[in-house]
């Protein structure tokens, strides 16, 4: 029984009118990832045999976001049962268990999905398992009406519920698991005779019960099944997920000095004994090695940082930055699309873009790789152990050989040989006593005018 095939259907055809957005609702991001991507990630943890995402007409953006998973188009928004029907073509011949999820409910955990599947495969062999919850404010959620024996009798939508039914606190979180062998028939029999005139997926329960089949409830923590219908709810879900990600980072062996001020992406990976200061933001695609310290107020995105590196405070690491072991990146340093090899130091006020900085090189304050000529990007190569004096402009394409020294204030436009000294600023000239003579002259001029 536990080896039965599993299919997952994710409903995402809703227009999301209340988001007031030109973008389909499920593409709005939470912790850097579209909502539907979170649902897919939870689903993938169960290694399903089939996944279908149901979208509305013209939602090509959703289709490309969920690829390679296939999408089925629900032509008209006639209700949740109609949406599941739209997936039937892609589920043809499927006889295992089917979980129906919502694309706008991104926090559901794989464990909850597993609990639903386990209940579906339980001794009573329920035709439908519904995910229930007891939110603080049951509001307009559908209500789960139990029979005397703890089984699920029916689901009533809020608009169709009596006062007595509305007083029930056990609510429909929306997710359901079906026995695939019975699902097509059950959902096929759902009509639209209700307050909204929609085909309610929830009616599958009553229909199953009327045919003598069992239905069951699995309860989830309400925080896992919060749905997003507005920007305010999007922010709420972001908050919940950030709390979860901070907790996971600490459980994984990272110190967060002020957890509430650190923002993670869903895919942030931290090693052991990483220390993260206040106000650090992890954009998508960041991997941090063991013992790395990220000091306050850094912004990181699509970067890999190897063990023992020290970053910040106030550093910005942009896409394509690869920071080697024990590297120091200091305040107001920006690194983009550049490899910084082990032990190199870039400590102050510097831009390194489209470059390689060799092992143990030292980049002085105010160094800039001039990587862009207004048309295209060029590469700067700095050798191992090179010393770049402060306020140097490296005009790419250009290379500085291993062990070379560039004098402060240089504008380097030609390649520098290994172990050479290069100074490319005007030679210093000195005029002894000039300043005294200058001041005396000016004072006399002023006295005459007075
Ligand atoms: C639904 C449940 C309700 C439950 C609530 C939990 C039904 C009839 N009601 O109500 O019991 O308490 O969720 O949040 O199922 N969708 C489509 N096509 C459609 C209609 C909806 O794809 O034609 C998708 C939406 O994009 C959304 C999901 O299905 O992802 C739920 O639809 P929604 O209209 O939000 O249902 P609720 O009225 O909230
Ligand atoms: Mg809803």
Short mmCIF file of N, CA, C and O in Angstrom, two decimals, residues 288-416:
data_model
loop_
_atom_site.label_atom_id
_atom_site.label_comp_id
_atom_site.label_asym_id
_atom_site.label_seq_id
_atom_site.Cartn_x
_atom_site.Cartn_y
_atom_site.Cartn_z
N UNK A 288 27.08 29.48 2.13
CA UNK A 288 28.11 29.98 3.05
C UNK A 288 28.79 28.81 3.72
O UNK A 288 28.13 27.94 4.30
N UNK A 289 30.12 28.78 3.68
CA UNK A 289 30.88 27.68 4.27
C UNK A 289 31.01 27.80 5.78
O UNK A 289 30.58 28.78 6.38
N UNK A 290 31.66 26.82 6.38
CA UNK A 290 31.82 26.78 7.84
C UNK A 290 32.65 27.97 8.33
O UNK A 290 33.56 28.44 7.65
N UNK A 291 32.35 28.40 9.53
CA UNK A 291 33.13 29.42 10.27
C UNK A 291 33.22 30.77 9.57
O UNK A 291 34.08 31.57 9.88
N UNK A 292 32.36 31.01 8.62
CA UNK A 292 32.33 32.33 7.97
C UNK A 292 31.66 33.32 8.93
O UNK A 292 30.70 32.97 9.61
N UNK A 293 32.20 34.53 8.99
CA UNK A 293 31.52 35.56 9.77
C UNK A 293 30.98 36.62 8.82
O UNK A 293 31.74 37.16 8.00
N UNK A 294 29.70 36.88 8.92
CA UNK A 294 29.08 37.93 8.10
C UNK A 294 28.66 39.04 9.06
O UNK A 294 27.72 38.88 9.84
N UNK A 295 29.41 40.13 9.02
CA UNK A 295 29.18 41.22 9.98
C UNK A 295 27.95 42.03 9.56
O UNK A 295 27.42 41.84 8.47
N UNK A 296 27.52 42.94 10.43
CA UNK A 296 26.22 43.59 10.19
C UNK A 296 26.06 44.26 8.83
O UNK A 296 27.02 44.73 8.22
N UNK A 297 24.80 44.28 8.39
CA UNK A 297 24.34 45.07 7.25
C UNK A 297 25.00 44.70 5.92
O UNK A 297 25.41 45.57 5.16
N UNK A 298 25.12 43.43 5.66
CA UNK A 298 25.61 42.99 4.34
C UNK A 298 24.42 42.55 3.49
O UNK A 298 23.40 42.09 4.01
N UNK A 299 24.59 42.66 2.17
CA UNK A 299 23.57 42.19 1.23
C UNK A 299 24.24 41.20 0.28
O UNK A 299 25.22 41.55 -0.37
N UNK A 300 23.72 39.99 0.22
CA UNK A 300 24.37 38.93 -0.56
C UNK A 300 23.36 38.30 -1.50
O UNK A 300 22.21 38.07 -1.13
N UNK A 301 23.80 37.99 -2.73
CA UNK A 301 22.89 37.38 -3.70
C UNK A 301 23.70 36.54 -4.69
O UNK A 301 24.68 37.03 -5.27
N UNK A 302 23.29 35.29 -4.88
CA UNK A 302 23.96 34.37 -5.81
C UNK A 302 25.47 34.40 -5.64
O UNK A 302 26.21 34.79 -6.54
N UNK A 303 25.90 34.02 -4.47
CA UNK A 303 27.32 34.02 -4.16
C UNK A 303 27.66 32.80 -3.32
O UNK A 303 26.83 32.29 -2.58
N UNK A 304 28.88 32.34 -3.48
CA UNK A 304 29.38 31.24 -2.67
C UNK A 304 30.54 31.77 -1.84
O UNK A 304 31.44 32.43 -2.38
N UNK A 305 30.49 31.51 -0.55
CA UNK A 305 31.55 31.98 0.35
C UNK A 305 32.16 30.75 1.01
O UNK A 305 31.45 29.96 1.64
N UNK A 306 33.48 30.60 0.87
CA UNK A 306 34.12 29.41 1.44
C UNK A 306 34.51 29.62 2.90
O UNK A 306 34.51 30.75 3.41
N UNK A 307 34.90 28.52 3.53
CA UNK A 307 35.13 28.47 4.97
C UNK A 307 36.06 29.58 5.47
O UNK A 307 37.04 29.92 4.83
N UNK A 308 35.72 30.10 6.63
CA UNK A 308 36.62 31.01 7.34
C UNK A 308 36.67 32.43 6.81
O UNK A 308 37.41 33.26 7.35
N UNK A 309 35.91 32.74 5.78
CA UNK A 309 35.96 34.11 5.24
C UNK A 309 35.28 35.08 6.21
O UNK A 309 34.45 34.69 7.01
N UNK A 310 35.68 36.35 6.10
CA UNK A 310 35.04 37.40 6.91
C UNK A 310 34.47 38.44 5.97
O UNK A 310 35.19 38.97 5.12
N UNK A 311 33.21 38.73 6.15
CA UNK A 311 32.51 39.60 5.22
C UNK A 311 31.91 40.78 5.98
O UNK A 311 31.26 40.59 7.00
N UNK A 312 32.10 41.98 5.48
CA UNK A 312 31.45 43.15 6.03
C UNK A 312 32.20 43.77 7.19
O UNK A 312 33.35 43.44 7.42
N UNK A 313 31.56 44.68 7.93
CA UNK A 313 30.17 45.11 7.78
C UNK A 313 29.96 45.91 6.50
O UNK A 313 30.91 46.35 5.88
N UNK A 314 28.70 46.04 6.11
CA UNK A 314 28.30 46.83 4.94
C UNK A 314 28.96 46.36 3.64
O UNK A 314 29.46 47.17 2.87
N UNK A 315 29.00 45.07 3.39
CA UNK A 315 29.53 44.59 2.12
C UNK A 315 28.36 44.19 1.22
O UNK A 315 27.30 43.78 1.70
N UNK A 316 28.57 44.31 -0.09
CA UNK A 316 27.55 43.86 -1.03
C UNK A 316 28.18 42.85 -1.98
O UNK A 316 29.08 43.18 -2.75
N UNK A 317 27.70 41.61 -1.90
CA UNK A 317 28.21 40.55 -2.77
C UNK A 317 27.12 40.21 -3.76
O UNK A 317 26.04 39.75 -3.39
N UNK A 318 27.43 40.46 -5.02
CA UNK A 318 26.41 40.34 -6.07
C UNK A 318 26.58 39.07 -6.89
O UNK A 318 27.57 38.36 -6.75
N UNK A 319 25.62 38.78 -7.79
CA UNK A 319 25.64 37.51 -8.50
C UNK A 319 27.00 37.17 -9.14
O UNK A 319 27.64 38.02 -9.75
N UNK A 320 27.39 35.94 -8.94
CA UNK A 320 28.62 35.45 -9.54
C UNK A 320 29.86 35.70 -8.70
O UNK A 320 30.97 35.39 -9.14
N UNK A 321 29.69 36.22 -7.49
CA UNK A 321 30.86 36.39 -6.62
C UNK A 321 31.20 35.03 -6.01
O UNK A 321 30.32 34.33 -5.52
N UNK A 322 32.50 34.67 -6.08
CA UNK A 322 32.93 33.42 -5.42
C UNK A 322 34.06 33.79 -4.49
O UNK A 322 35.15 34.16 -4.92
N UNK A 323 33.78 33.70 -3.22
CA UNK A 323 34.71 34.18 -2.21
C UNK A 323 35.41 32.97 -1.61
O UNK A 323 34.79 32.09 -1.03
N UNK A 324 36.75 32.93 -1.75
CA UNK A 324 37.52 31.77 -1.31
C UNK A 324 37.69 31.73 0.20
O UNK A 324 37.31 32.65 0.92
N UNK A 325 38.34 30.66 0.65
CA UNK A 325 38.54 30.46 2.08
C UNK A 325 39.38 31.58 2.68
O UNK A 325 40.33 32.06 2.05
N UNK A 326 38.99 31.99 3.88
CA UNK A 326 39.75 32.97 4.67
C UNK A 326 39.92 34.33 4.01
O UNK A 326 40.77 35.12 4.43
N UNK A 327 39.15 34.61 3.01
CA UNK A 327 39.19 35.94 2.37
C UNK A 327 38.58 36.97 3.33
O UNK A 327 37.69 36.65 4.11
N UNK A 328 39.09 38.19 3.28
CA UNK A 328 38.47 39.28 4.03
C UNK A 328 37.85 40.28 3.05
O UNK A 328 38.55 40.81 2.19
N UNK A 329 36.58 40.49 3.20
CA UNK A 329 35.89 41.52 2.41
C UNK A 329 35.37 42.54 3.42
O UNK A 329 34.56 42.19 4.28
N UNK A 330 35.82 43.77 3.33
CA UNK A 330 35.49 44.73 4.39
C UNK A 330 34.34 45.65 4.04
O UNK A 330 33.51 45.36 3.17
N UNK A 331 34.31 46.80 4.74
CA UNK A 331 33.17 47.71 4.62
C UNK A 331 33.13 48.42 3.28
O UNK A 331 34.13 48.77 2.70
N UNK A 332 31.90 48.58 2.81
CA UNK A 332 31.62 49.27 1.54
C UNK A 332 32.43 48.68 0.38
O UNK A 332 33.00 49.41 -0.43
N UNK A 333 32.48 47.38 0.33
CA UNK A 333 33.12 46.68 -0.78
C UNK A 333 32.00 45.97 -1.56
O UNK A 333 31.14 45.34 -0.96
N UNK A 334 32.05 46.13 -2.89
CA UNK A 334 31.08 45.46 -3.76
C UNK A 334 31.84 44.50 -4.65
O UNK A 334 32.84 44.87 -5.27
N UNK A 335 31.38 43.25 -4.70
CA UNK A 335 32.02 42.25 -5.56
C UNK A 335 30.94 41.65 -6.45
O UNK A 335 29.89 41.22 -5.96
N UNK A 336 31.19 41.65 -7.77
CA UNK A 336 30.22 41.09 -8.71
C UNK A 336 30.95 40.21 -9.72
O UNK A 336 31.99 40.62 -10.24
N UNK A 337 30.41 39.05 -10.00
CA UNK A 337 30.97 38.17 -11.02
C UNK A 337 32.49 38.12 -10.94
O UNK A 337 33.19 38.41 -11.91
N UNK A 338 32.99 37.75 -9.78
CA UNK A 338 34.43 37.75 -9.60
C UNK A 338 34.83 36.62 -8.66
O UNK A 338 34.10 36.30 -7.72
N UNK A 339 35.99 36.03 -8.94
CA UNK A 339 36.52 34.99 -8.07
C UNK A 339 37.58 35.63 -7.19
O UNK A 339 38.54 36.22 -7.70
N UNK A 340 37.40 35.52 -5.90
CA UNK A 340 38.41 36.04 -4.97
C UNK A 340 39.05 34.82 -4.32
O UNK A 340 38.40 34.07 -3.59
N UNK A 341 40.33 34.61 -4.64
CA UNK A 341 40.96 33.35 -4.22
C UNK A 341 41.40 33.40 -2.76
O UNK A 341 41.51 34.47 -2.17
N UNK A 342 41.66 32.21 -2.18
CA UNK A 342 41.86 32.11 -0.74
C UNK A 342 42.84 33.13 -0.17
O UNK A 342 43.90 33.38 -0.74
N UNK A 343 42.46 33.69 0.96
CA UNK A 343 43.36 34.56 1.73
C UNK A 343 43.50 35.97 1.19
O UNK A 343 44.22 36.78 1.77
N UNK A 344 42.83 36.30 0.10
CA UNK A 344 42.94 37.67 -0.42
C UNK A 344 42.20 38.63 0.51
O UNK A 344 41.30 38.23 1.25
N UNK A 345 42.63 39.91 0.48
CA UNK A 345 42.00 40.91 1.35
C UNK A 345 41.54 42.11 0.53
O UNK A 345 42.33 42.71 -0.20
N UNK A 346 40.26 42.41 0.65
CA UNK A 346 39.68 43.59 -0.01
C UNK A 346 38.93 44.30 1.11
O UNK A 346 37.76 44.03 1.36
N UNK A 347 39.60 45.17 1.81
CA UNK A 347 39.05 45.60 3.09
C UNK A 347 38.21 46.86 3.08
O UNK A 347 37.43 47.06 3.99
N UNK A 348 38.41 47.76 2.10
CA UNK A 348 37.67 49.02 2.23
C UNK A 348 37.27 49.61 0.88
O UNK A 348 38.09 49.69 -0.03
N UNK A 349 36.02 50.04 0.77
CA UNK A 349 35.60 50.99 -0.27
C UNK A 349 36.04 50.62 -1.67
O UNK A 349 36.70 51.40 -2.36
N UNK A 350 35.70 49.45 -2.12
CA UNK A 350 36.25 48.96 -3.38
C UNK A 350 35.16 48.33 -4.23
O UNK A 350 34.19 47.78 -3.71
N UNK A 351 35.32 48.42 -5.57
CA UNK A 351 34.45 47.69 -6.48
C UNK A 351 35.28 46.70 -7.29
O UNK A 351 36.21 47.08 -8.00
N UNK A 352 34.95 45.43 -7.16
CA UNK A 352 35.61 44.39 -7.94
C UNK A 352 34.53 43.70 -8.77
O UNK A 352 33.66 43.01 -8.21
N UNK A 353 34.55 43.92 -10.09
CA UNK A 353 33.55 43.29 -10.95
C UNK A 353 34.21 42.65 -12.16
O UNK A 353 35.17 43.21 -12.70
N UNK A 354 33.73 41.49 -12.57
CA UNK A 354 34.28 40.76 -13.72
C UNK A 354 35.79 40.58 -13.56
O UNK A 354 36.58 41.05 -14.38
N UNK A 355 36.17 39.91 -12.50
CA UNK A 355 37.60 39.86 -12.17
C UNK A 355 37.98 38.57 -11.48
O UNK A 355 37.12 37.79 -11.04
N UNK A 356 39.32 38.37 -11.43
CA UNK A 356 39.88 37.36 -10.53
C UNK A 356 40.86 38.08 -9.64
O UNK A 356 41.68 38.88 -10.12
N UNK A 357 40.77 37.79 -8.35
CA UNK A 357 41.74 38.34 -7.41
C UNK A 357 42.50 37.13 -6.87
O UNK A 357 41.92 36.25 -6.23
N UNK A 358 43.81 37.06 -7.15
CA UNK A 358 44.59 35.87 -6.80
C UNK A 358 44.75 35.70 -5.30
O UNK A 358 44.53 36.63 -4.52
N UNK A 359 45.17 34.50 -4.93
CA UNK A 359 45.33 34.17 -3.51
C UNK A 359 46.24 35.18 -2.83
O UNK A 359 47.27 35.58 -3.37
N UNK A 360 45.82 35.58 -1.63
CA UNK A 360 46.61 36.48 -0.77
C UNK A 360 46.93 37.84 -1.39
O UNK A 360 47.80 38.55 -0.89
N UNK A 361 46.28 38.19 -2.45
CA UNK A 361 46.47 39.55 -2.98
C UNK A 361 45.87 40.52 -1.97
O UNK A 361 44.99 40.16 -1.19
N UNK A 362 46.38 41.77 -1.99
CA UNK A 362 45.85 42.79 -1.10
C UNK A 362 45.38 43.97 -1.93
O UNK A 362 46.14 44.56 -2.69
N UNK A 363 44.12 44.27 -1.81
CA UNK A 363 43.53 45.33 -2.64
C UNK A 363 43.30 46.54 -1.75
O UNK A 363 42.53 46.48 -0.79
N UNK A 364 43.95 47.64 -2.06
CA UNK A 364 43.89 48.82 -1.21
C UNK A 364 42.55 49.53 -1.28
O UNK A 364 41.76 49.33 -2.21
N UNK A 365 42.34 50.40 -0.31
CA UNK A 365 41.08 51.14 -0.21
C UNK A 365 40.81 51.93 -1.48
O UNK A 365 41.72 52.52 -2.07
N UNK A 366 39.58 51.91 -1.91
CA UNK A 366 39.20 52.74 -3.05
C UNK A 366 39.60 52.21 -4.40
O UNK A 366 39.53 52.92 -5.39
N UNK A 367 39.99 50.95 -4.47
CA UNK A 367 40.34 50.37 -5.77
C UNK A 367 39.07 50.10 -6.57
O UNK A 367 38.07 49.62 -6.03
N UNK A 368 39.14 50.40 -7.88
CA UNK A 368 37.99 50.16 -8.75
C UNK A 368 38.44 49.37 -9.97
O UNK A 368 39.41 49.75 -10.63
N UNK A 369 37.75 48.29 -10.28
CA UNK A 369 37.95 47.67 -11.59
C UNK A 369 36.98 48.37 -12.55
O UNK A 369 35.77 48.31 -12.36
N UNK A 370 37.53 49.06 -13.54
CA UNK A 370 36.69 49.78 -14.50
C UNK A 370 36.32 48.77 -15.57
O UNK A 370 37.02 48.60 -16.56
N UNK A 371 35.20 48.06 -15.35
CA UNK A 371 34.89 46.88 -16.16
C UNK A 371 33.97 47.20 -17.33
O UNK A 371 33.71 46.34 -18.15
N UNK A 372 33.47 48.43 -17.39
CA UNK A 372 32.42 48.73 -18.37
C UNK A 372 32.79 49.99 -19.14
O UNK A 372 33.10 51.02 -18.55
N UNK A 373 32.78 49.89 -20.46
CA UNK A 373 33.14 51.04 -21.29
C UNK A 373 31.90 51.70 -21.88
O UNK A 373 31.98 52.46 -22.84
N UNK A 374 30.76 51.38 -21.35
CA UNK A 374 29.52 51.92 -21.87
C UNK A 374 28.87 51.00 -22.88
O UNK A 374 27.71 51.19 -23.25
N UNK A 375 29.62 49.98 -23.33
CA UNK A 375 29.07 49.04 -24.32
C UNK A 375 29.21 47.60 -23.85
O UNK A 375 28.29 46.82 -23.94
N UNK A 376 30.40 47.25 -23.37
CA UNK A 376 30.56 45.86 -22.95
C UNK A 376 31.45 45.77 -21.71
O UNK A 376 32.12 46.73 -21.33
N UNK A 377 31.40 44.58 -21.11
CA UNK A 377 32.13 44.32 -19.87
C UNK A 377 33.48 43.67 -20.19
O UNK A 377 33.57 42.86 -21.11
N UNK A 378 34.51 44.02 -19.47
CA UNK A 378 35.83 43.41 -19.67
C UNK A 378 36.39 42.92 -18.34
O UNK A 378 35.98 43.36 -17.27
N UNK A 379 37.36 42.02 -18.46
CA UNK A 379 37.86 41.28 -17.30
C UNK A 379 39.15 41.88 -16.75
O UNK A 379 40.01 42.35 -17.50
N UNK A 380 39.26 41.84 -15.44
CA UNK A 380 40.51 42.24 -14.77
C UNK A 380 41.08 41.01 -14.07
O UNK A 380 40.35 40.32 -13.36
N UNK A 381 42.37 40.77 -14.27
CA UNK A 381 42.99 39.62 -13.63
C UNK A 381 44.11 40.10 -12.71
O UNK A 381 45.04 40.76 -13.17
N UNK A 382 43.98 39.79 -11.44
CA UNK A 382 44.99 40.21 -10.46
C UNK A 382 45.66 38.95 -9.92
O UNK A 382 44.98 38.04 -9.42
N UNK A 383 46.97 38.89 -10.03
CA UNK A 383 47.68 37.66 -9.68
C UNK A 383 47.80 37.44 -8.18
O UNK A 383 47.54 38.34 -7.37
N UNK A 384 48.26 36.25 -7.83
CA UNK A 384 48.43 35.88 -6.43
C UNK A 384 49.46 36.80 -5.79
O UNK A 384 50.48 37.14 -6.39
N UNK A 385 49.18 37.23 -4.58
CA UNK A 385 50.14 38.02 -3.82
C UNK A 385 50.37 39.42 -4.34
O UNK A 385 51.26 40.14 -3.86
N UNK A 386 49.60 39.87 -5.33
CA UNK A 386 49.76 41.23 -5.84
C UNK A 386 49.31 42.23 -4.78
O UNK A 386 48.51 41.90 -3.90
N UNK A 387 49.86 43.45 -4.87
CA UNK A 387 49.49 44.51 -3.93
C UNK A 387 49.00 45.69 -4.75
O UNK A 387 49.76 46.28 -5.53
N UNK A 388 47.74 46.01 -4.60
CA UNK A 388 47.16 47.12 -5.37
C UNK A 388 47.03 48.31 -4.41
O UNK A 388 46.28 48.24 -3.44
N UNK A 389 47.77 49.37 -4.68
CA UNK A 389 47.74 50.54 -3.79
C UNK A 389 46.37 51.20 -3.80
O UNK A 389 45.58 51.03 -4.73
N UNK A 390 46.13 51.98 -2.75
CA UNK A 390 44.82 52.61 -2.59
C UNK A 390 44.47 53.50 -3.78
O UNK A 390 45.36 54.07 -4.42
N UNK A 391 43.19 53.61 -4.03
CA UNK A 391 42.67 54.50 -5.06
C UNK A 391 43.25 54.20 -6.45
O UNK A 391 43.59 55.11 -7.19
N UNK A 392 43.34 52.93 -6.74
CA UNK A 392 43.80 52.52 -8.07
C UNK A 392 42.59 52.25 -8.96
O UNK A 392 41.62 51.64 -8.52
N UNK A 393 42.68 52.71 -10.22
CA UNK A 393 41.66 52.35 -11.20
C UNK A 393 42.30 51.34 -12.16
O UNK A 393 43.33 51.63 -12.78
N UNK A 394 41.70 50.17 -12.25
CA UNK A 394 42.22 49.12 -13.15
C UNK A 394 41.30 49.11 -14.37
O UNK A 394 40.15 48.69 -14.28
N UNK A 395 41.79 49.61 -15.50
CA UNK A 395 40.94 49.79 -16.66
C UNK A 395 40.95 48.50 -17.50
O UNK A 395 41.93 48.20 -18.19
N UNK A 396 39.87 47.75 -17.41
CA UNK A 396 39.80 46.43 -18.04
C UNK A 396 39.57 46.57 -19.55
O UNK A 396 38.96 47.56 -19.98
N UNK A 397 40.03 45.59 -20.36
CA UNK A 397 40.74 44.39 -19.92
C UNK A 397 42.18 44.69 -19.53
O UNK A 397 42.88 45.37 -20.28
N UNK A 398 42.57 44.14 -18.39
CA UNK A 398 43.93 44.39 -17.92
C UNK A 398 44.31 43.29 -16.93
O UNK A 398 43.43 42.69 -16.32
N UNK A 399 45.63 43.04 -16.83
CA UNK A 399 46.04 42.06 -15.84
C UNK A 399 47.23 42.57 -15.05
O UNK A 399 48.04 43.36 -15.55
N UNK A 400 47.29 42.15 -13.80
CA UNK A 400 48.40 42.48 -12.92
C UNK A 400 49.01 41.15 -12.51
O UNK A 400 48.31 40.28 -11.98
N UNK A 401 50.32 40.97 -12.80
CA UNK A 401 50.93 39.66 -12.58
C UNK A 401 51.10 39.33 -11.10
O UNK A 401 50.97 40.19 -10.22
N UNK A 402 51.43 38.08 -10.84
CA UNK A 402 51.65 37.62 -9.47
C UNK A 402 52.70 38.49 -8.79
O UNK A 402 53.74 38.82 -9.38
N UNK A 403 52.45 38.85 -7.57
CA UNK A 403 53.44 39.55 -6.77
C UNK A 403 53.74 40.98 -7.20
O UNK A 403 54.61 41.63 -6.61
N UNK A 404 53.06 41.50 -8.18
CA UNK A 404 53.32 42.88 -8.63
C UNK A 404 52.79 43.88 -7.60
O UNK A 404 51.91 43.56 -6.80
N UNK A 405 53.37 45.10 -7.64
CA UNK A 405 52.89 46.17 -6.76
C UNK A 405 52.44 47.34 -7.64
O UNK A 405 53.18 47.75 -8.55
N UNK A 406 51.25 47.83 -7.35
CA UNK A 406 50.74 48.99 -8.09
C UNK A 406 50.71 50.15 -7.09
O UNK A 406 50.12 50.04 -6.01
N UNK A 407 51.38 51.25 -7.44
CA UNK A 407 51.44 52.40 -6.54
C UNK A 407 50.07 53.04 -6.38
O UNK A 407 49.26 53.04 -7.31
N UNK A 408 49.85 53.60 -5.19
CA UNK A 408 48.55 54.21 -4.89
C UNK A 408 48.21 55.28 -5.92
O UNK A 408 49.08 55.96 -6.44
N UNK A 409 46.93 55.39 -6.21
CA UNK A 409 46.46 56.43 -7.10
C UNK A 409 46.74 56.18 -8.57
O UNK A 409 46.54 57.07 -9.39
N UNK A 410 47.15 54.98 -8.91
CA UNK A 410 47.46 54.69 -10.32
C UNK A 410 46.20 54.44 -11.14
O UNK A 410 45.20 53.94 -10.62
N UNK A 411 46.31 54.77 -12.43
CA UNK A 411 45.30 54.35 -13.40
C UNK A 411 46.00 53.35 -14.30
O UNK A 411 46.89 53.72 -15.07
N UNK A 412 45.66 52.07 -14.16
CA UNK A 412 46.40 51.03 -14.85
C UNK A 412 45.65 50.66 -16.13
O UNK A 412 44.53 50.14 -16.08
N UNK A 413 46.29 50.96 -17.28
CA UNK A 413 45.62 50.68 -18.56
C UNK A 413 46.33 49.59 -19.35
O UNK A 413 45.81 49.11 -20.35
N UNK A 414 47.55 49.23 -18.94
CA UNK A 414 48.30 48.18 -19.65
C UNK A 414 48.68 47.09 -18.66
O UNK A 414 48.82 47.35 -17.44
N UNK A 415 48.86 45.89 -19.15
CA UNK A 415 49.17 44.76 -18.28
C UNK A 415 50.44 45.00 -17.48
O UNK A 415 51.40 45.60 -17.97
N UNK A 416 50.45 44.50 -16.25
CA UNK A 416 51.61 44.67 -15.36
C UNK A 416 52.28 43.32 -15.20
O UNK A 416 51.62 42.32 -14.89
#
